[in-house]
Structures are given as C-alpha cells and as structure tokens.
Amino acid sequence: MYSEKVMDHFSNPRNVGEIEDADGVGEVGNPVCGDMMTIHIKVDDGKLADIKFKTFGCGAAIATSSMITEMAMGMTIEEALEITRDSVADALDGLPPVKLHCSNLAADGLHAAIEDYLSKKEAGN
Ligand code: FES
C-alpha cells in the first residue's frame, strides 16, 4: 500500500526537531483529521539553511514532512514556495488516495514558516 520511500521516511524521518533561534515558524493543523505539524526554518542569504519539523500525525504525514525538509533544504525561499502537495507526494512515489490529504500538512507547514519569516523581515525584526 505504501511505497518504499514512504516507509523509509516514516521509519527513519530526517530533520526531526526544532531550531531554537528559528527565522520562521509554521504551525498547521489538518482539518480532515486534526493532526498537527510544526516546522522551523533558518534562512541564510535567501536560502533555506536549516529546516526541522515535528509532526503529531499519521505515518504518511510524518513521511511527507521528512521528505519536504530534504527537498527544500538549500532552496531559495521562492523555490521552496513552489513545492506543492502533489510534488511531495510524487517525490515519495505516490501516496494511497485516502492518504493524499496528509501531504497537505507538510506543504502548508513549510509555506507557513516561510510566510512567518517574510512577515518578520518586513517588520524589520
Ligand atoms: Fe492526519 Fe494523515 S491522517 S495527516
């Protein structure tokens, strides 16, 4: 039912945790199931220098969160904003149809963290 990549990222998630002096923090909940995700980012010279996540959710949500941190690491914030729910699911060789909504958390969480970073930057902090 799950691809090998999903199982790998679920059993051995990358970049789990928090960044103490994060430049942006995104917190999102999945309205479909109530699962939650927090993502912390560090931005250096317009690029994502570090990303950490904590996901309180199902295996597919953990796998997509882990995968998105790997995909986005080193990208410019503009590139990272272009990562979609579908591109994360594709990078994992697909998700079962009933689990597709789980990839929303990762993409929404990353985008929320970047928006938080951008709004802080605008405010001059
Ligand atoms: Fe909630 Fe997958 S069931 S994110």
JSON list of C-alpha atoms and ligand atoms in Angstrom, two decimals:
[
{"chain": "A", "resi": 1, "resn": "MET", "atom": "CA", "xyz": [0.00, 0.00, 0.00]},
{"chain": "A", "resi": 2, "resn": "TYR", "atom": "CA", "xyz": [2.87, 2.40, 0.81]},
{"chain": "A", "resi": 3, "resn": "SER", "atom": "CA", "xyz": [5.91, 2.92, -1.42]},
{"chain": "A", "resi": 4, "resn": "GLU", "atom": "CA", "xyz": [9.38, 2.02, -0.15]},
{"chain": "A", "resi": 5, "resn": "LYS", "atom": "CA", "xyz": [10.23, 5.72, 0.07]},
{"chain": "A", "resi": 6, "resn": "VAL", "atom": "CA", "xyz": [7.23, 6.41, 2.30]},
{"chain": "A", "resi": 7, "resn": "MET", "atom": "CA", "xyz": [8.21, 3.52, 4.57]},
{"chain": "A", "resi": 8, "resn": "ASP", "atom": "CA", "xyz": [11.82, 4.73, 4.66]},
{"chain": "A", "resi": 9, "resn": "HIS", "atom": "CA", "xyz": [10.93, 8.30, 5.61]},
{"chain": "A", "resi": 10, "resn": "PHE", "atom": "CA", "xyz": [8.35, 7.07, 8.13]},
{"chain": "A", "resi": 11, "resn": "SER", "atom": "CA", "xyz": [10.74, 4.64, 9.84]},
{"chain": "A", "resi": 12, "resn": "ASN", "atom": "CA", "xyz": [13.74, 6.94, 9.63]},
{"chain": "A", "resi": 13, "resn": "PRO", "atom": "CA", "xyz": [12.48, 10.52, 9.46]},
{"chain": "A", "resi": 14, "resn": "ARG", "atom": "CA", "xyz": [15.04, 13.21, 8.56]},
{"chain": "A", "resi": 15, "resn": "ASN", "atom": "CA", "xyz": [15.38, 16.60, 10.25]},
{"chain": "A", "resi": 16, "resn": "VAL", "atom": "CA", "xyz": [13.11, 15.99, 13.23]},
{"chain": "A", "resi": 17, "resn": "GLY", "atom": "CA", "xyz": [13.20, 18.61, 15.97]},
{"chain": "A", "resi": 18, "resn": "GLU", "atom": "CA", "xyz": [13.21, 22.35, 16.48]},
{"chain": "A", "resi": 19, "resn": "ILE", "atom": "CA", "xyz": [15.56, 25.25, 15.77]},
{"chain": "A", "resi": 20, "resn": "GLU", "atom": "CA", "xyz": [15.99, 27.44, 18.83]},
{"chain": "A", "resi": 21, "resn": "ASP", "atom": "CA", "xyz": [16.69, 30.72, 17.02]},
{"chain": "A", "resi": 22, "resn": "ALA", "atom": "CA", "xyz": [14.49, 29.96, 14.01]},
{"chain": "A", "resi": 23, "resn": "ASP", "atom": "CA", "xyz": [13.88, 32.71, 11.44]},
{"chain": "A", "resi": 24, "resn": "GLY", "atom": "CA", "xyz": [10.40, 31.41, 10.73]},
{"chain": "A", "resi": 25, "resn": "VAL", "atom": "CA", "xyz": [7.94, 29.02, 12.38]},
{"chain": "A", "resi": 26, "resn": "GLY", "atom": "CA", "xyz": [4.89, 27.48, 10.75]},
{"chain": "A", "resi": 27, "resn": "GLU", "atom": "CA", "xyz": [2.21, 25.63, 12.66]},
{"chain": "A", "resi": 28, "resn": "VAL", "atom": "CA", "xyz": [-0.59, 23.94, 10.81]},
{"chain": "A", "resi": 29, "resn": "GLY", "atom": "CA", "xyz": [-3.36, 21.51, 11.55]},
{"chain": "A", "resi": 30, "resn": "ASN", "atom": "CA", "xyz": [-5.07, 19.18, 9.12]},
{"chain": "A", "resi": 31, "resn": "PRO", "atom": "CA", "xyz": [-8.80, 19.91, 9.23]},
{"chain": "A", "resi": 32, "resn": "VAL", "atom": "CA", "xyz": [-9.55, 16.46, 7.78]},
{"chain": "A", "resi": 33, "resn": "CYS", "atom": "CA", "xyz": [-8.12, 14.51, 10.72]},
{"chain": "A", "resi": 34, "resn": "GLY", "atom": "CA", "xyz": [-6.91, 17.00, 13.34]},
{"chain": "A", "resi": 35, "resn": "ASP", "atom": "CA", "xyz": [-3.22, 16.07, 13.00]},
{"chain": "A", "resi": 36, "resn": "MET", "atom": "CA", "xyz": [-0.65, 18.83, 13.66]},
{"chain": "A", "resi": 37, "resn": "MET", "atom": "CA", "xyz": [2.74, 19.87, 12.34]},
{"chain": "A", "resi": 38, "resn": "THR", "atom": "CA", "xyz": [5.29, 22.50, 13.32]},
{"chain": "A", "resi": 39, "resn": "ILE", "atom": "CA", "xyz": [8.14, 23.49, 11.04]},
{"chain": "A", "resi": 40, "resn": "HIS", "atom": "CA", "xyz": [11.13, 25.68, 11.91]},
{"chain": "A", "resi": 41, "resn": "ILE", "atom": "CA", "xyz": [13.37, 27.28, 9.29]},
{"chain": "A", "resi": 42, "resn": "LYS", "atom": "CA", "xyz": [16.67, 29.08, 9.27]},
{"chain": "A", "resi": 43, "resn": "VAL", "atom": "CA", "xyz": [17.29, 31.36, 6.28]},
{"chain": "A", "resi": 44, "resn": "ASP", "atom": "CA", "xyz": [20.72, 32.40, 5.12]},
{"chain": "A", "resi": 45, "resn": "ASP", "atom": "CA", "xyz": [21.25, 34.67, 2.13]},
{"chain": "A", "resi": 46, "resn": "GLY", "atom": "CA", "xyz": [17.72, 33.99, 0.85]},
{"chain": "A", "resi": 47, "resn": "LYS", "atom": "CA", "xyz": [18.16, 30.21, 1.05]},
{"chain": "A", "resi": 48, "resn": "LEU", "atom": "CA", "xyz": [16.84, 27.61, 3.47]},
{"chain": "A", "resi": 49, "resn": "ALA", "atom": "CA", "xyz": [19.92, 26.77, 5.51]},
{"chain": "A", "resi": 50, "resn": "ASP", "atom": "CA", "xyz": [18.15, 24.52, 8.01]},
{"chain": "A", "resi": 51, "resn": "ILE", "atom": "CA", "xyz": [14.69, 23.01, 8.41]},
{"chain": "A", "resi": 52, "resn": "LYS", "atom": "CA", "xyz": [13.30, 20.96, 11.29]},
{"chain": "A", "resi": 53, "resn": "PHE", "atom": "CA", "xyz": [9.86, 19.51, 11.81]},
{"chain": "A", "resi": 54, "resn": "LYS", "atom": "CA", "xyz": [7.68, 17.94, 14.45]},
{"chain": "A", "resi": 55, "resn": "THR", "atom": "CA", "xyz": [4.59, 16.14, 13.26]},
{"chain": "A", "resi": 56, "resn": "PHE", "atom": "CA", "xyz": [1.94, 14.73, 15.53]},
{"chain": "A", "resi": 57, "resn": "GLY", "atom": "CA", "xyz": [0.18, 12.70, 12.93]},
{"chain": "A", "resi": 58, "resn": "CYS", "atom": "CA", "xyz": [-0.11, 9.59, 10.86]},
{"chain": "A", "resi": 59, "resn": "GLY", "atom": "CA", "xyz": [2.72, 7.78, 9.09]},
{"chain": "A", "resi": 60, "resn": "ALA", "atom": "CA", "xyz": [2.02, 9.45, 5.76]},
{"chain": "A", "resi": 61, "resn": "ALA", "atom": "CA", "xyz": [2.15, 12.89, 7.40]},
{"chain": "A", "resi": 62, "resn": "ILE", "atom": "CA", "xyz": [5.50, 12.05, 9.02]},
{"chain": "A", "resi": 63, "resn": "ALA", "atom": "CA", "xyz": [6.90, 10.72, 5.74]},
{"chain": "A", "resi": 64, "resn": "THR", "atom": "CA", "xyz": [5.79, 13.78, 3.74]},
{"chain": "A", "resi": 65, "resn": "SER", "atom": "CA", "xyz": [7.16, 16.13, 6.43]},
{"chain": "A", "resi": 66, "resn": "SER", "atom": "CA", "xyz": [10.50, 14.35, 6.36]},
{"chain": "A", "resi": 67, "resn": "MET", "atom": "CA", "xyz": [10.60, 14.36, 2.55]},
{"chain": "A", "resi": 68, "resn": "ILE", "atom": "CA", "xyz": [9.78, 18.06, 2.26]},
{"chain": "A", "resi": 69, "resn": "THR", "atom": "CA", "xyz": [12.65, 19.01, 4.58]},
{"chain": "A", "resi": 70, "resn": "GLU", "atom": "CA", "xyz": [15.04, 17.11, 2.28]},
{"chain": "A", "resi": 71, "resn": "MET", "atom": "CA", "xyz": [13.53, 18.62, -0.86]},
{"chain": "A", "resi": 72, "resn": "ALA", "atom": "CA", "xyz": [13.57, 22.20, 0.41]},
{"chain": "A", "resi": 73, "resn": "MET", "atom": "CA", "xyz": [16.98, 22.25, 2.11]},
{"chain": "A", "resi": 74, "resn": "GLY", "atom": "CA", "xyz": [19.26, 24.67, 0.24]},
{"chain": "A", "resi": 75, "resn": "MET", "atom": "CA", "xyz": [16.47, 26.03, -1.97]},
{"chain": "A", "resi": 76, "resn": "THR", "atom": "CA", "xyz": [15.76, 29.73, -2.23]},
{"chain": "A", "resi": 77, "resn": "ILE", "atom": "CA", "xyz": [12.59, 30.73, -0.45]},
{"chain": "A", "resi": 78, "resn": "GLU", "atom": "CA", "xyz": [10.95, 31.41, -3.83]},
{"chain": "A", "resi": 79, "resn": "GLU", "atom": "CA", "xyz": [11.76, 27.86, -4.98]},
{"chain": "A", "resi": 80, "resn": "ALA", "atom": "CA", "xyz": [10.53, 26.38, -1.70]},
{"chain": "A", "resi": 81, "resn": "LEU", "atom": "CA", "xyz": [7.22, 28.24, -2.04]},
{"chain": "A", "resi": 82, "resn": "GLU", "atom": "CA", "xyz": [6.70, 26.41, -5.31]},
{"chain": "A", "resi": 83, "resn": "ILE", "atom": "CA", "xyz": [6.79, 22.97, -3.67]},
{"chain": "A", "resi": 84, "resn": "THR", "atom": "CA", "xyz": [3.22, 21.73, -3.77]},
{"chain": "A", "resi": 85, "resn": "ARG", "atom": "CA", "xyz": [1.33, 18.97, -2.02]},
{"chain": "A", "resi": 86, "resn": "ASP", "atom": "CA", "xyz": [1.49, 17.00, -5.23]},
{"chain": "A", "resi": 87, "resn": "SER", "atom": "CA", "xyz": [5.23, 17.40, -5.69]},
{"chain": "A", "resi": 88, "resn": "VAL", "atom": "CA", "xyz": [5.90, 16.00, -2.21]},
{"chain": "A", "resi": 89, "resn": "ALA", "atom": "CA", "xyz": [3.61, 13.04, -2.84]},
{"chain": "A", "resi": 90, "resn": "ASP", "atom": "CA", "xyz": [5.30, 12.46, -6.22]},
{"chain": "A", "resi": 91, "resn": "ALA", "atom": "CA", "xyz": [8.76, 12.55, -4.62]},
{"chain": "A", "resi": 92, "resn": "LEU", "atom": "CA", "xyz": [7.61, 9.74, -2.34]},
{"chain": "A", "resi": 93, "resn": "ASP", "atom": "CA", "xyz": [6.46, 7.72, -5.38]},
{"chain": "A", "resi": 94, "resn": "GLY", "atom": "CA", "xyz": [2.85, 8.47, -4.54]},
{"chain": "A", "resi": 95, "resn": "LEU", "atom": "CA", "xyz": [0.53, 8.02, -1.61]},
{"chain": "A", "resi": 96, "resn": "PRO", "atom": "CA", "xyz": [-2.61, 5.89, -1.38]},
{"chain": "A", "resi": 97, "resn": "PRO", "atom": "CA", "xyz": [-5.60, 8.04, -2.43]},
{"chain": "A", "resi": 98, "resn": "VAL", "atom": "CA", "xyz": [-7.11, 8.09, 1.07]},
{"chain": "A", "resi": 99, "resn": "LYS", "atom": "CA", "xyz": [-3.82, 9.42, 2.41]},
{"chain": "A", "resi": 100, "resn": "LEU", "atom": "CA", "xyz": [-3.30, 12.21, -0.12]},
{"chain": "A", "resi": 101, "resn": "HIS", "atom": "CA", "xyz": [-4.72, 14.80, 2.27]},
{"chain": "A", "resi": 102, "resn": "CYS", "atom": "CA", "xyz": [-1.83, 14.01, 4.63]},
{"chain": "A", "resi": 103, "resn": "SER", "atom": "CA", "xyz": [0.64, 15.66, 2.24]},
{"chain": "A", "resi": 104, "resn": "ASN", "atom": "CA", "xyz": [-1.21, 18.97, 2.83]},
{"chain": "A", "resi": 105, "resn": "LEU", "atom": "CA", "xyz": [0.37, 19.31, 6.26]},
{"chain": "A", "resi": 106, "resn": "ALA", "atom": "CA", "xyz": [3.95, 19.30, 5.01]},
{"chain": "A", "resi": 107, "resn": "ALA", "atom": "CA", "xyz": [3.47, 21.77, 2.15]},
{"chain": "A", "resi": 108, "resn": "ASP", "atom": "CA", "xyz": [1.22, 24.06, 4.20]},
{"chain": "A", "resi": 109, "resn": "GLY", "atom": "CA", "xyz": [3.62, 23.94, 7.16]},
{"chain": "A", "resi": 110, "resn": "LEU", "atom": "CA", "xyz": [6.63, 24.85, 5.06]},
{"chain": "A", "resi": 111, "resn": "HIS", "atom": "CA", "xyz": [4.78, 27.68, 3.35]},
{"chain": "A", "resi": 112, "resn": "ALA", "atom": "CA", "xyz": [3.52, 28.96, 6.73]},
{"chain": "A", "resi": 113, "resn": "ALA", "atom": "CA", "xyz": [7.09, 29.02, 8.09]},
{"chain": "A", "resi": 114, "resn": "ILE", "atom": "CA", "xyz": [8.30, 30.97, 5.06]},
{"chain": "A", "resi": 115, "resn": "GLU", "atom": "CA", "xyz": [5.42, 33.43, 5.34]},
{"chain": "A", "resi": 116, "resn": "ASP", "atom": "CA", "xyz": [6.28, 33.91, 9.02]},
{"chain": "A", "resi": 117, "resn": "TYR", "atom": "CA", "xyz": [9.90, 34.60, 8.05]},
{"chain": "A", "resi": 118, "resn": "LEU", "atom": "CA", "xyz": [8.83, 37.09, 5.35]},
{"chain": "A", "resi": 119, "resn": "SER", "atom": "CA", "xyz": [6.43, 38.95, 7.66]},
{"chain": "A", "resi": 120, "resn": "LYS", "atom": "CA", "xyz": [9.11, 39.24, 10.37]},
{"chain": "A", "resi": 121, "resn": "LYS", "atom": "CA", "xyz": [11.57, 40.50, 7.79]},
{"chain": "A", "resi": 122, "resn": "GLU", "atom": "CA", "xyz": [9.09, 43.11, 6.59]},
{"chain": "A", "resi": 123, "resn": "ALA", "atom": "CA", "xyz": [8.54, 44.21, 10.17]},
{"chain": "A", "resi": 124, "resn": "GLY", "atom": "CA", "xyz": [12.30, 44.70, 10.41]},
{"chain": "A", "resi": 125, "resn": "ASN", "atom": "CA", "xyz": [12.97, 42.09, 13.09]},
{"chain": "B", "resi": 1, "resn": "FES", "atom": "FE1", "xyz": [-3.93, 13.06, 9.55]},
{"chain": "B", "resi": 1, "resn": "FES", "atom": "FE2", "xyz": [-2.66, 11.73, 7.75]},
{"chain": "B", "resi": 1, "resn": "FES", "atom": "S1", "xyz": [-4.40, 11.06, 8.85]},
{"chain": "B", "resi": 1, "resn": "FES", "atom": "S2", "xyz": [-2.33, 13.76, 8.35]}
]
